[in-house]
CSV table of C-alpha atoms and ligand atoms in Angstrom, one decimal:
chain,number,residue,atom,x,y,z
A,246,MET,CA,0.0,0.0,0.0
A,247,ASN,CA,2.6,2.5,1.0
A,248,SER,CA,4.9,2.2,-2.0
A,249,LEU,CA,2.2,4.0,-3.9
A,250,LEU,CA,2.4,6.9,-1.6
A,251,LYS,CA,6.0,7.7,-2.0
A,252,THR,CA,6.9,10.8,-3.9
A,253,HIS,CA,9.9,13.0,-4.4
A,254,THR,CA,11.0,15.9,-2.3
A,255,SER,CA,12.8,17.6,-5.1
A,256,THR,CA,10.0,20.0,-5.9
A,257,LEU,CA,8.7,20.2,-2.3
A,258,LEU,CA,10.6,23.2,-1.2
A,259,GLY,CA,11.0,25.0,-4.5
A,260,GLN,CA,9.6,28.4,-5.5
A,261,ALA,CA,6.4,26.9,-6.8
A,262,GLY,CA,5.7,25.3,-3.4
A,263,ILE,CA,6.2,28.6,-1.6
A,264,LEU,CA,3.9,30.5,-3.9
A,265,MET,CA,1.2,27.8,-3.7
A,266,CYS,CA,1.4,27.9,0.1
A,267,PHE,CA,0.7,31.6,0.2
A,268,ALA,CA,-2.4,31.0,-1.9
A,269,LEU,CA,-3.5,28.4,0.6
A,270,LEU,CA,-2.7,30.6,3.6
A,271,SER,CA,-5.1,33.3,2.4
A,272,SER,CA,-7.8,30.7,2.0
A,273,ILE,CA,-7.8,29.9,5.8
A,274,SER,CA,-10.5,32.2,7.0
A,275,ASN,CA,-11.0,33.2,10.6
A,276,ALA,CA,-14.1,31.1,10.7
A,277,ALA,CA,-12.0,28.0,10.0
A,278,ILE,CA,-9.9,28.7,13.1
A,279,GLY,CA,-12.5,30.3,15.3
A,280,ASP,CA,-13.4,33.8,16.6
A,281,ALA,CA,-11.6,35.5,19.6
A,282,ALA,CA,-13.8,34.0,22.2
A,283,GLU,CA,-13.4,30.5,20.8
A,284,ALA,CA,-9.7,31.0,20.5
A,285,ALA,CA,-9.5,32.1,24.2
A,286,GLU,CA,-11.5,29.0,25.2
A,287,HIS,CA,-9.1,26.8,23.2
A,288,LYS,CA,-6.1,28.4,24.8
A,289,ALA,CA,-7.6,27.9,28.3
A,290,LYS,CA,-8.4,24.2,27.6
A,291,SER,CA,-5.0,23.6,26.1
A,292,LEU,CA,-3.3,25.0,29.2
A,293,GLU,CA,-5.6,23.1,31.6
A,294,ILE,CA,-4.8,19.8,29.9
A,295,TYR,CA,-1.1,20.7,29.8
A,296,ARG,CA,-1.0,21.6,33.5
A,297,THR,CA,-3.0,18.5,34.5
A,298,ILE,CA,-0.9,16.0,32.6
A,299,VAL,CA,2.5,17.5,33.5
A,300,GLU,CA,1.4,17.1,37.2
A,301,ILE,CA,0.8,13.4,36.7
A,302,PRO,CA,4.2,11.7,37.1
A,303,THR,CA,4.0,9.2,34.3
A,304,VAL,CA,7.4,7.7,35.0
A,305,ALA,CA,7.9,4.0,34.3
A,306,GLY,CA,7.3,2.0,37.5
A,307,ARG,CA,5.3,4.7,39.3
A,308,GLY,CA,1.9,3.2,38.3
A,309,ASN,CA,0.3,6.4,36.9
A,310,GLY,CA,-0.3,5.1,33.4
A,311,GLN,CA,-4.0,4.6,34.0
A,312,LYS,CA,-4.5,7.9,35.8
A,313,ILE,CA,-3.4,10.0,32.8
A,314,VAL,CA,-5.5,7.8,30.4
A,315,ASP,CA,-8.6,8.2,32.7
A,316,TYR,CA,-8.2,12.0,32.8
A,317,LEU,CA,-7.7,12.4,29.0
A,318,SER,CA,-10.6,9.9,28.2
A,319,GLN,CA,-12.9,12.0,30.4
A,320,GLU,CA,-12.0,15.2,28.5
A,321,PHE,CA,-12.8,13.5,25.2
A,322,VAL,CA,-16.1,12.2,26.4
A,323,VAL,CA,-17.1,15.6,27.7
A,324,ALA,CA,-16.2,17.1,24.4
A,325,GLY,CA,-18.6,14.7,22.6
A,326,PHE,CA,-16.5,11.7,21.7
A,327,SER,CA,-18.3,8.4,21.9
A,328,PRO,CA,-16.8,6.1,24.7
A,329,ASP,CA,-16.8,3.4,22.0
A,330,ASP,CA,-14.2,5.4,20.1
A,331,ILE,CA,-11.9,5.6,23.1
A,332,LYS,CA,-9.7,2.5,23.6
A,333,THR,CA,-6.8,1.6,25.8
A,334,ILE,CA,-4.2,-1.1,25.7
A,335,ALA,CA,-2.1,-2.0,28.7
A,336,VAL,CA,1.2,-3.7,29.1
A,337,ASP,CA,2.2,-4.1,32.7
A,338,ASP,CA,1.7,-0.6,34.2
A,339,ALA,CA,2.0,1.2,30.9
A,340,VAL,CA,-1.2,2.1,29.2
A,341,GLY,CA,-1.7,3.3,25.6
A,342,LEU,CA,-4.7,5.3,24.4
A,343,THR,CA,-6.4,5.6,21.0
A,344,VAL,CA,-9.2,8.0,20.2
A,345,ARG,CA,-11.1,7.8,16.9
A,346,TYR,CA,-12.4,11.1,15.5
A,347,ALA,CA,-15.1,9.7,13.2
A,348,GLY,CA,-14.8,11.1,9.6
A,349,LYS,CA,-17.5,11.5,7.0
A,350,GLU,CA,-19.8,8.6,6.8
A,351,GLY,CA,-19.1,6.3,3.9
A,352,SER,CA,-15.6,7.7,3.3
A,353,ASN,CA,-13.2,5.2,1.9
A,354,LEU,CA,-10.1,7.3,2.6
A,355,MET,CA,-7.6,5.7,4.9
A,356,PRO,CA,-7.2,7.1,8.4
A,357,ILE,CA,-4.5,9.5,9.6
A,358,LEU,CA,-2.7,8.7,12.9
A,359,LEU,CA,-1.5,11.4,15.3
A,360,LEU,CA,1.2,10.2,17.5
A,361,GLY,CA,2.4,11.2,21.0
A,362,HIS,CA,3.6,9.5,24.2
A,363,MET,CA,2.2,10.1,27.7
A,364,ASP,CA,5.2,8.7,29.7
A,365,VAL,CA,8.2,10.8,30.8
A,366,VAL,CA,11.8,10.2,31.9
A,367,GLU,CA,12.3,10.1,35.7
A,368,ALA,CA,12.9,13.4,37.5
A,369,LEU,CA,13.9,13.8,41.1
A,370,ASP,CA,12.5,16.6,43.2
A,371,SER,CA,15.9,16.9,45.0
A,372,ASP,CA,17.8,17.5,41.8
A,373,TRP,CA,15.5,20.1,40.2
A,374,GLU,CA,15.3,23.9,41.0
A,375,ARG,CA,11.5,23.6,41.0
A,376,SER,CA,9.4,20.6,41.6
A,377,PRO,CA,9.4,18.6,38.3
A,378,PHE,CA,5.8,17.4,38.6
A,379,THR,CA,4.2,20.9,39.2
A,380,LEU,CA,3.7,23.1,36.2
A,381,ASN,CA,5.8,26.1,37.3
A,382,GLU,CA,6.2,29.2,35.3
A,383,ASP,CA,7.9,32.5,35.1
A,384,GLU,CA,7.5,35.3,32.6
A,385,SER,CA,9.0,33.3,29.7
A,386,TYR,CA,8.8,29.6,30.4
A,387,PHE,CA,6.8,26.7,31.6
A,388,TYR,CA,8.9,24.4,33.8
A,389,GLY,CA,8.4,20.7,34.5
A,390,ARG,CA,9.1,17.2,33.4
A,391,GLY,CA,7.4,16.6,30.0
A,392,THR,CA,6.9,20.3,29.3
A,393,ILE,CA,8.6,19.5,26.0
A,394,ASP,CA,8.9,15.7,25.8
A,395,ASN,CA,6.1,14.9,25.0
A,396,LYS,CA,3.3,16.3,27.2
A,397,TYR,CA,3.4,19.5,25.1
A,398,GLY,CA,2.6,17.5,22.0
A,399,VAL,CA,0.0,15.4,23.8
A,400,SER,CA,-1.9,18.4,25.1
A,401,MET,CA,-1.9,20.1,21.8
A,402,LEU,CA,-3.3,17.1,20.0
A,403,ALA,CA,-5.9,16.4,22.7
A,404,SER,CA,-7.1,20.0,22.9
A,405,THR,CA,-7.3,20.2,19.1
A,406,PHE,CA,-9.6,17.1,19.0
A,407,VAL,CA,-11.7,18.8,21.7
A,408,ARG,CA,-11.8,22.0,19.8
A,409,LEU,CA,-12.7,20.5,16.4
A,410,LYS,CA,-15.4,18.4,18.0
A,411,LYS,CA,-17.0,21.5,19.6
A,412,GLN,CA,-16.8,23.3,16.2
A,413,GLY,CA,-18.8,20.4,14.7
A,414,PHE,CA,-16.0,19.7,12.3
A,415,VAL,CA,-16.2,16.5,10.3
A,416,PRO,CA,-13.0,15.3,8.6
A,417,ASN,CA,-13.2,13.5,5.2
A,418,ARG,CA,-11.8,10.4,6.9
A,419,ASP,CA,-11.2,9.0,10.4
A,420,LEU,CA,-8.4,10.6,12.5
A,421,TYR,CA,-6.9,8.7,15.3
A,422,ILE,CA,-5.0,10.0,18.3
A,423,VAL,CA,-2.4,7.3,19.2
A,424,PHE,CA,-0.7,7.9,22.5
A,425,SER,CA,1.8,5.3,23.7
A,426,GLY,CA,2.5,4.8,27.4
A,427,ASP,CA,6.2,3.7,27.5
A,428,GLU,CA,8.0,5.4,24.6
A,429,GLU,CA,10.9,6.4,26.9
A,430,THR,CA,11.6,2.8,28.1
A,431,THR,CA,10.4,-0.4,26.5
A,432,MET,CA,8.0,0.8,23.8
A,433,PHE,CA,5.9,-2.3,24.4
A,434,THR,CA,2.6,-0.3,24.1
A,435,THR,CA,4.0,1.3,21.0
A,436,GLU,CA,4.7,-2.2,19.5
A,437,LYS,CA,1.1,-3.3,20.3
A,438,LEU,CA,-0.3,-0.1,18.7
A,439,ALA,CA,1.9,-0.3,15.6
A,440,TYR,CA,1.8,-4.1,14.9
A,441,GLU,CA,-1.2,-5.6,16.6
A,442,THR,CA,-4.0,-3.0,16.6
A,443,ALA,CA,-6.1,-3.9,13.6
A,444,TYR,CA,-8.0,-0.6,13.2
A,445,LEU,CA,-4.7,1.4,13.0
A,446,ARG,CA,-3.0,-1.0,10.5
A,447,ASP,CA,-4.6,0.5,7.4
A,448,ALA,CA,-3.7,4.1,8.2
A,449,GLU,CA,-2.4,6.1,5.2
A,450,TYR,CA,0.3,7.8,7.3
A,451,ALA,CA,1.1,9.1,10.8
A,452,LEU,CA,2.1,12.6,12.0
A,453,ASN,CA,4.3,12.5,15.1
A,454,SER,CA,4.1,15.3,17.7
A,455,ASP,CA,7.3,14.0,19.3
A,456,ALA,CA,9.7,15.0,16.6
A,457,GLY,CA,10.4,17.8,14.1
A,458,GLY,CA,9.3,21.4,14.9
A,459,GLY,CA,10.6,24.9,14.5
A,460,SER,CA,14.0,26.3,15.3
A,461,LEU,CA,14.4,29.7,17.0
A,462,ASN,CA,17.7,31.5,17.0
A,463,THR,CA,19.3,32.9,20.2
A,464,ASN,CA,17.1,36.0,19.9
A,465,HIS,CA,14.0,33.9,19.9
A,466,GLU,CA,13.3,34.5,16.2
A,467,PRO,CA,12.0,31.6,14.0
A,468,VAL,CA,14.7,30.5,11.5
A,469,GLY,CA,13.5,27.2,10.1
A,470,TYR,CA,11.1,24.3,10.4
A,471,ASN,CA,12.3,20.7,10.6
A,472,VAL,CA,10.4,17.6,9.5
A,473,GLN,CA,11.6,14.3,10.8
A,474,ALA,CA,11.3,11.8,8.0
A,475,ALA,CA,13.6,9.0,9.1
A,476,GLU,CA,15.3,7.5,12.1
A,477,LYS,CA,18.5,5.5,12.1
A,478,THR,CA,18.2,1.9,13.3
A,479,TYR,CA,19.8,1.2,16.7
A,480,ALA,CA,21.9,-1.8,17.2
A,481,THR,CA,24.3,-2.7,20.0
A,482,PHE,CA,26.8,-5.6,19.6
A,483,GLU,CA,28.9,-7.3,22.2
A,484,MET,CA,32.3,-8.6,21.0
A,485,THR,CA,34.0,-11.2,23.2
A,486,ILE,CA,37.4,-12.8,22.8
A,487,HIS,CA,38.0,-16.0,24.8
A,488,ASN,CA,41.5,-17.4,25.7
A,489,PRO,CA,42.7,-20.2,27.9
A,490,GLY,CA,44.6,-17.6,30.0
A,491,GLY,CA,47.5,-18.5,32.2
A,492,HIS,CA,50.1,-16.9,34.5
A,493,SER,CA,51.1,-13.4,33.8
A,494,SER,CA,54.7,-14.2,34.4
A,495,ILE,CA,54.7,-16.2,31.2
A,496,PRO,CA,53.1,-14.0,28.5
A,497,ARG,CA,52.2,-15.6,25.2
A,498,PRO,CA,51.5,-13.9,21.9
A,499,ASP,CA,47.8,-14.9,22.0
A,500,ASN,CA,46.1,-12.6,24.5
A,501,ALA,CA,42.3,-11.8,24.7
A,502,ILE,CA,42.9,-8.1,25.5
A,503,TYR,CA,45.4,-7.5,22.7
A,504,GLU,CA,43.2,-9.3,20.2
A,505,LEU,CA,40.2,-7.3,21.2
A,506,ALA,CA,42.3,-4.1,21.1
A,507,ASP,CA,43.3,-4.9,17.6
A,508,ALA,CA,39.8,-5.6,16.5
A,509,LEU,CA,38.6,-2.3,18.1
A,510,LYS,CA,41.4,-0.4,16.4
A,511,ALA,CA,40.4,-1.8,13.0
A,512,ILE,CA,36.7,-0.8,13.7
A,513,SER,CA,37.8,2.7,14.8
A,514,GLN,CA,39.5,3.2,11.4
A,515,TYR,CA,36.8,1.7,9.3
A,516,ARG,CA,34.3,4.0,7.5
A,517,PHE,CA,31.0,2.4,6.5
A,518,PRO,CA,30.0,3.0,2.9
A,519,ILE,CA,28.4,6.3,2.0
A,520,ASN,CA,24.7,6.3,1.8
A,521,SER,CA,22.0,8.9,1.1
A,522,SER,CA,18.3,9.3,0.7
A,523,SER,CA,16.0,11.9,-0.7
A,524,VAL,CA,15.7,13.1,2.9
A,525,THR,CA,19.4,13.5,3.6
A,526,ARG,CA,20.2,15.0,0.2
A,527,GLU,CA,17.5,17.6,0.8
A,528,TYR,CA,18.8,18.2,4.3
A,529,PHE,CA,22.3,19.0,2.9
A,530,ARG,CA,20.9,21.1,0.1
A,531,GLN,CA,18.9,23.2,2.5
A,532,ASN,CA,21.8,23.5,5.0
A,533,SER,CA,24.1,24.5,2.2
A,534,LEU,CA,22.1,27.7,1.9
A,535,LYS,CA,22.8,28.6,5.5
A,536,VAL,CA,26.3,27.2,6.1
A,537,GLU,CA,29.2,29.3,4.8
A,538,GLY,CA,32.6,28.4,3.4
A,539,GLU,CA,33.9,25.1,2.2
A,540,THR,CA,31.5,23.1,4.5
A,541,GLY,CA,28.5,24.8,2.8
A,542,SER,CA,29.8,24.2,-0.7
A,543,ALA,CA,30.6,20.5,0.2
A,544,MET,CA,26.9,20.2,1.3
A,545,ALA,CA,25.7,21.6,-2.0
A,546,SER,CA,28.0,19.3,-3.9
A,547,PHE,CA,27.0,16.2,-1.9
A,548,ALA,CA,23.3,17.1,-2.4
A,549,ALA,CA,23.8,17.3,-6.2
A,550,ASP,CA,26.1,14.2,-6.4
A,551,PRO,CA,26.4,11.9,-3.4
A,552,THR,CA,29.4,10.3,-5.1
A,553,ASP,CA,31.5,13.5,-4.9
A,554,GLU,CA,34.5,12.2,-3.1
A,555,GLN,CA,35.9,15.6,-2.1
A,556,ALA,CA,32.6,16.7,-0.5
A,557,VAL,CA,32.2,13.3,1.2
A,558,ALA,CA,35.8,13.6,2.6
A,559,LEU,CA,35.2,17.0,4.0
A,560,LEU,CA,31.7,16.3,5.5
A,561,SER,CA,33.0,13.0,7.0
A,562,ARG,CA,35.5,14.9,9.1
A,563,LYS,CA,32.6,16.8,10.9
A,564,ALA,CA,31.2,14.4,13.5
A,565,HIS,CA,27.7,15.9,13.3
A,566,TYR,CA,27.4,15.5,9.5
A,567,ASN,CA,29.3,12.2,9.3
A,568,GLY,CA,26.3,10.5,11.0
A,569,MET,CA,24.1,11.8,8.2
A,570,LEU,CA,26.3,10.2,5.5
A,571,ARG,CA,26.6,6.6,6.6
A,572,THR,CA,26.1,4.0,9.3
A,573,THR,CA,28.4,4.5,12.2
A,574,CYS,CA,29.6,2.1,14.9
A,575,VAL,CA,31.6,3.1,18.0
A,576,ALA,CA,33.0,1.3,21.0
A,577,THR,CA,31.1,2.4,24.1
A,578,MET,CA,32.1,0.0,26.9
A,579,LEU,CA,34.9,-2.3,27.8
A,580,SER,CA,35.7,-5.1,30.2
A,581,GLY,CA,38.2,-7.9,30.5
A,582,GLY,CA,40.5,-10.0,32.6
A,583,HIS,CA,39.9,-11.4,36.1
A,584,ALA,CA,43.1,-10.8,38.1
A,585,GLU,CA,46.0,-8.4,37.8
A,586,ASN,CA,48.5,-11.3,37.7
A,587,ALA,CA,46.7,-13.6,35.2
A,588,LEU,CA,46.5,-13.7,31.4
A,589,PRO,CA,43.0,-12.6,30.5
A,590,GLN,CA,40.5,-15.4,29.8
A,591,SER,CA,38.1,-13.1,28.2
A,592,ALA,CA,37.8,-9.5,27.0
A,593,THR,CA,34.5,-7.9,25.9
A,594,ALA,CA,33.7,-4.6,24.2
A,595,THR,CA,30.3,-3.1,23.5
A,596,VAL,CA,29.9,-1.5,20.1
A,597,ASN,CA,26.9,0.7,19.4
A,598,CYS,CA,25.8,1.2,15.8
A,599,ARG,CA,23.4,3.7,14.2
A,600,ILE,CA,22.4,2.2,10.9
A,601,PHE,CA,21.3,4.1,7.9
A,602,PRO,CA,17.7,3.4,7.0
A,603,GLY,CA,17.5,0.6,4.3
A,604,GLU,CA,20.6,-1.2,5.6
A,605,THR,CA,20.2,-4.3,7.7
A,606,ILE,CA,21.5,-5.1,11.1
A,607,GLU,CA,22.9,-8.4,9.8
A,608,GLY,CA,24.7,-6.6,7.0
A,609,VAL,CA,26.4,-4.3,9.5
A,610,LYS,CA,27.4,-7.2,11.6
A,611,GLN,CA,29.0,-8.9,8.7
A,612,GLN,CA,31.0,-5.8,8.0
A,613,LEU,CA,32.1,-5.7,11.6
A,614,VAL,CA,33.2,-9.4,11.3
A,615,GLU,CA,35.2,-8.6,8.1
A,616,VAL,CA,36.8,-5.5,9.4
A,617,SER,CA,37.7,-6.8,12.9
A,618,GLY,CA,38.9,-10.2,11.9
A,619,LEU,CA,36.6,-11.8,14.6
A,620,THR,CA,34.2,-14.6,13.8
A,621,ASP,CA,30.5,-14.4,13.5
A,622,LYS,CA,30.3,-16.2,16.9
A,623,ASP,CA,32.4,-13.6,18.6
A,624,ILE,CA,29.9,-10.8,17.9
A,625,LYS,CA,26.5,-10.9,19.5
A,626,LEU,CA,23.6,-8.6,18.8
A,627,LEU,CA,22.0,-7.5,22.2
A,628,VAL,CA,18.5,-6.3,21.5
A,629,PRO,CA,16.9,-6.7,18.0
A,630,TYR,CA,15.4,-3.3,17.3
A,631,PRO,CA,13.4,-2.9,14.1
A,632,GLU,CA,15.0,-1.7,10.9
A,633,SER,CA,12.8,1.3,10.0
A,634,PRO,CA,12.7,2.7,6.5
A,635,THR,CA,12.8,6.4,5.4
A,636,SER,CA,9.4,8.1,4.9
A,637,ASP,CA,9.9,10.2,1.8
A,638,PRO,CA,8.0,13.4,2.4
A,639,ARG,CA,4.8,13.6,0.4
A,640,ASP,CA,4.1,16.9,-1.5
A,641,ASP,CA,0.4,17.1,-0.4
A,642,VAL,CA,1.1,16.5,3.3
A,643,MET,CA,4.1,18.9,3.3
A,644,ALA,CA,2.0,21.6,1.6
A,645,ALA,CA,-0.5,21.3,4.5
A,646,VAL,CA,2.3,21.4,7.1
A,647,ARG,CA,3.6,24.5,5.3
A,648,VAL,CA,0.2,26.2,5.8
A,649,ALA,CA,0.2,25.4,9.5
A,650,VAL,CA,3.8,26.6,9.9
A,651,ASP,CA,2.9,29.8,8.1
A,652,THR,CA,0.4,30.6,10.9
A,653,ILE,CA,3.4,30.8,13.2
A,654,SER,CA,6.0,32.3,10.9
A,655,PRO,CA,5.6,32.5,7.1
A,656,GLU,CA,8.3,31.7,4.5
A,657,LEU,CA,10.5,29.6,6.8
A,658,PRO,CA,12.7,27.0,5.1
A,659,MET,CA,11.3,23.6,5.7
A,660,VAL,CA,14.1,21.0,6.1
A,661,PRO,CA,13.5,17.2,6.2
A,662,TYR,CA,16.0,15.3,8.5
A,663,MET,CA,17.0,11.9,9.7
A,664,SER,CA,17.4,11.6,13.4
A,665,PRO,CA,19.7,9.3,15.2
A,666,GLY,CA,16.5,7.8,16.8
A,667,ALA,CA,14.4,6.7,18.2
A,668,THR,CA,10.7,7.6,18.7
A,669,ASP,CA,7.5,5.8,18.4
A,670,GLY,CA,7.7,6.7,14.7
A,671,MET,CA,10.3,3.9,14.2
A,672,HIS,CA,7.8,1.2,14.9
A,673,PHE,CA,5.0,2.7,12.7
A,674,ARG,CA,7.5,3.0,9.8
A,675,THR,CA,8.5,-0.6,10.3
A,676,ALA,CA,4.8,-1.5,10.2
A,677,GLY,CA,4.6,0.1,6.8
A,678,ILE,CA,3.0,3.4,7.8
A,679,PRO,CA,5.0,6.5,6.7
A,680,VAL,CA,5.6,8.9,9.6
A,681,TRP,CA,6.6,12.5,9.6
A,682,GLY,CA,7.6,14.3,12.8
A,683,VAL,CA,5.9,17.7,12.7
A,684,SER,CA,5.8,19.1,16.3
A,685,SER,CA,4.0,22.5,16.5
A,686,GLY,CA,6.7,23.7,19.0
A,687,PHE,CA,9.4,26.3,18.2
A,688,MET,CA,12.5,26.1,20.4
A,689,ARG,CA,16.0,27.5,20.7
A,690,ALA,CA,18.7,24.8,20.9
A,691,GLU,CA,19.8,26.2,24.2
A,692,ASP,CA,16.3,25.8,25.7
A,693,ASN,CA,16.2,22.0,25.0
A,694,PHE,CA,16.5,20.3,28.3
A,695,ALA,CA,14.3,17.3,27.3
A,696,HIS,CA,15.3,14.3,29.5
A,697,GLY,CA,17.5,16.6,31.5
A,698,LEU,CA,17.2,18.8,34.5
A,699,ASN,CA,14.8,21.8,34.6
A,700,GLU,CA,13.0,20.9,31.3
A,701,ARG,CA,11.2,24.0,30.1
A,702,PHE,CA,9.1,25.2,27.2
A,703,PRO,CA,8.8,28.8,26.0
A,704,LYS,CA,5.4,30.4,26.8
A,705,LYS,CA,5.4,32.4,23.6
A,706,SER,CA,5.8,29.2,21.5
A,707,PHE,CA,2.9,27.6,23.4
A,708,ASP,CA,0.7,30.6,22.5
A,709,ASP,CA,1.9,30.9,18.9
A,710,SER,CA,1.3,27.2,18.2
A,711,LEU,CA,-2.3,26.9,19.4
A,712,ASP,CA,-3.8,26.9,15.9
A,713,PHE,CA,-1.1,24.7,14.3
A,714,TRP,CA,-2.9,21.3,14.5
A,715,THR,CA,-6.3,22.8,13.8
A,716,VAL,CA,-5.1,24.3,10.6
A,717,LEU,CA,-3.0,21.3,9.6
A,718,LEU,CA,-5.9,18.8,10.2
A,719,LYS,CA,-8.3,21.0,8.3
A,720,GLU,CA,-5.9,21.3,5.4
A,721,LEU,CA,-5.4,17.6,5.3
A,722,THR,CA,-9.0,16.4,5.8
A,723,ALA,CA,-11.2,19.3,4.5
A,724,PRO,CA,-9.6,20.4,1.3
A,725,GLN,CA,-11.0,23.7,0.1
B,172,ZN,ZN1,9.7,11.9,23.4
């Protein structure tokens, strides 16, 4: 089904696209969004949901998965959703939630999924300046665990469903909110939702509130909008060398630590083959317009011709861009030996790989075997994560995103990107459903404390993005 949906990005961001989007922008009337009173009501509801869910500590193991689901379900029912359209799936203490927004009766268009996750990374009161599970605020920021990741996205999607329902809006197909309950840990609820939930399987595509979004510069001005279209596959290998060992007073040439060191040295010098996709080429093309000097021209050359050796050599030397050019593997942990006066009986290294979409975990393992001189048996894959493909951006979906972005700041460059992973999107892509990360939030790089201490979200971005999902969903499901 999905192979039919793939299109090229080459024309996506061109002049014609920008002109078309202006025409669409002017077609969004105030009535489509709502009048001042309706907008104020939507703002208050969004904030109320945000505050309530930030204050529920949905950390793995704390048993609050059902609490947030009960609260959100209640909001949907009050707004007019049928309880039959609200479903939960539980795995241990993690609970996932789906909400169907019924589309036009008799529509044979495939549903659109809207992704978010309700769980958050642990945060300890004693470490934070303010209590992490109270929505604190000052003039400029909201503070609290999840204020970015991903309770901002969850509240925006939830309040948009509430708003559209109150407006009496009927989309031309079913929309589904799909909130997972353990994205930050095991992703078991995500797996159930992506692979085992029949009514989600024939979705046309999914939009993820947990990736992508706008960039602000240091002066809080919007400078670009990023669409996450791929995630690298995650694979960790353990390499172990065994040896009979012996007394350290009688060293022999065969030595587990030396052999492992040689293997690691070889891996450190190995460069995986260059790879590219429509997404990474467009990423480099767009960045070449912003980055000056030889790096900028290397980006332009690579975007035009990914076999350009000079461009590849230059970009490979920059750690950040090297990961966009190829699979990477790096040693991250090391152990070996059992006594200071004994020849080591074993030595083990952990090697973490980020695999370019389309390449296989097994293929990467075979390259490691070849390069390191170890055998297939010496190298063990730890957890088998899925190999998720790239979702080539679709012109019609990106045109709708453009209209929504324009409500915040018009004429921004829209840049697709591949992230080192991983979000819920990975599983849905693997399940054959294209996913684009299109958060409504605009952030400065220096404000991003997701997963860290004192997570915060700019209040202005919250206010500016209140219409984003309303406009986007209307563009996608109620074409003018
Ligand atoms: Zn997240």
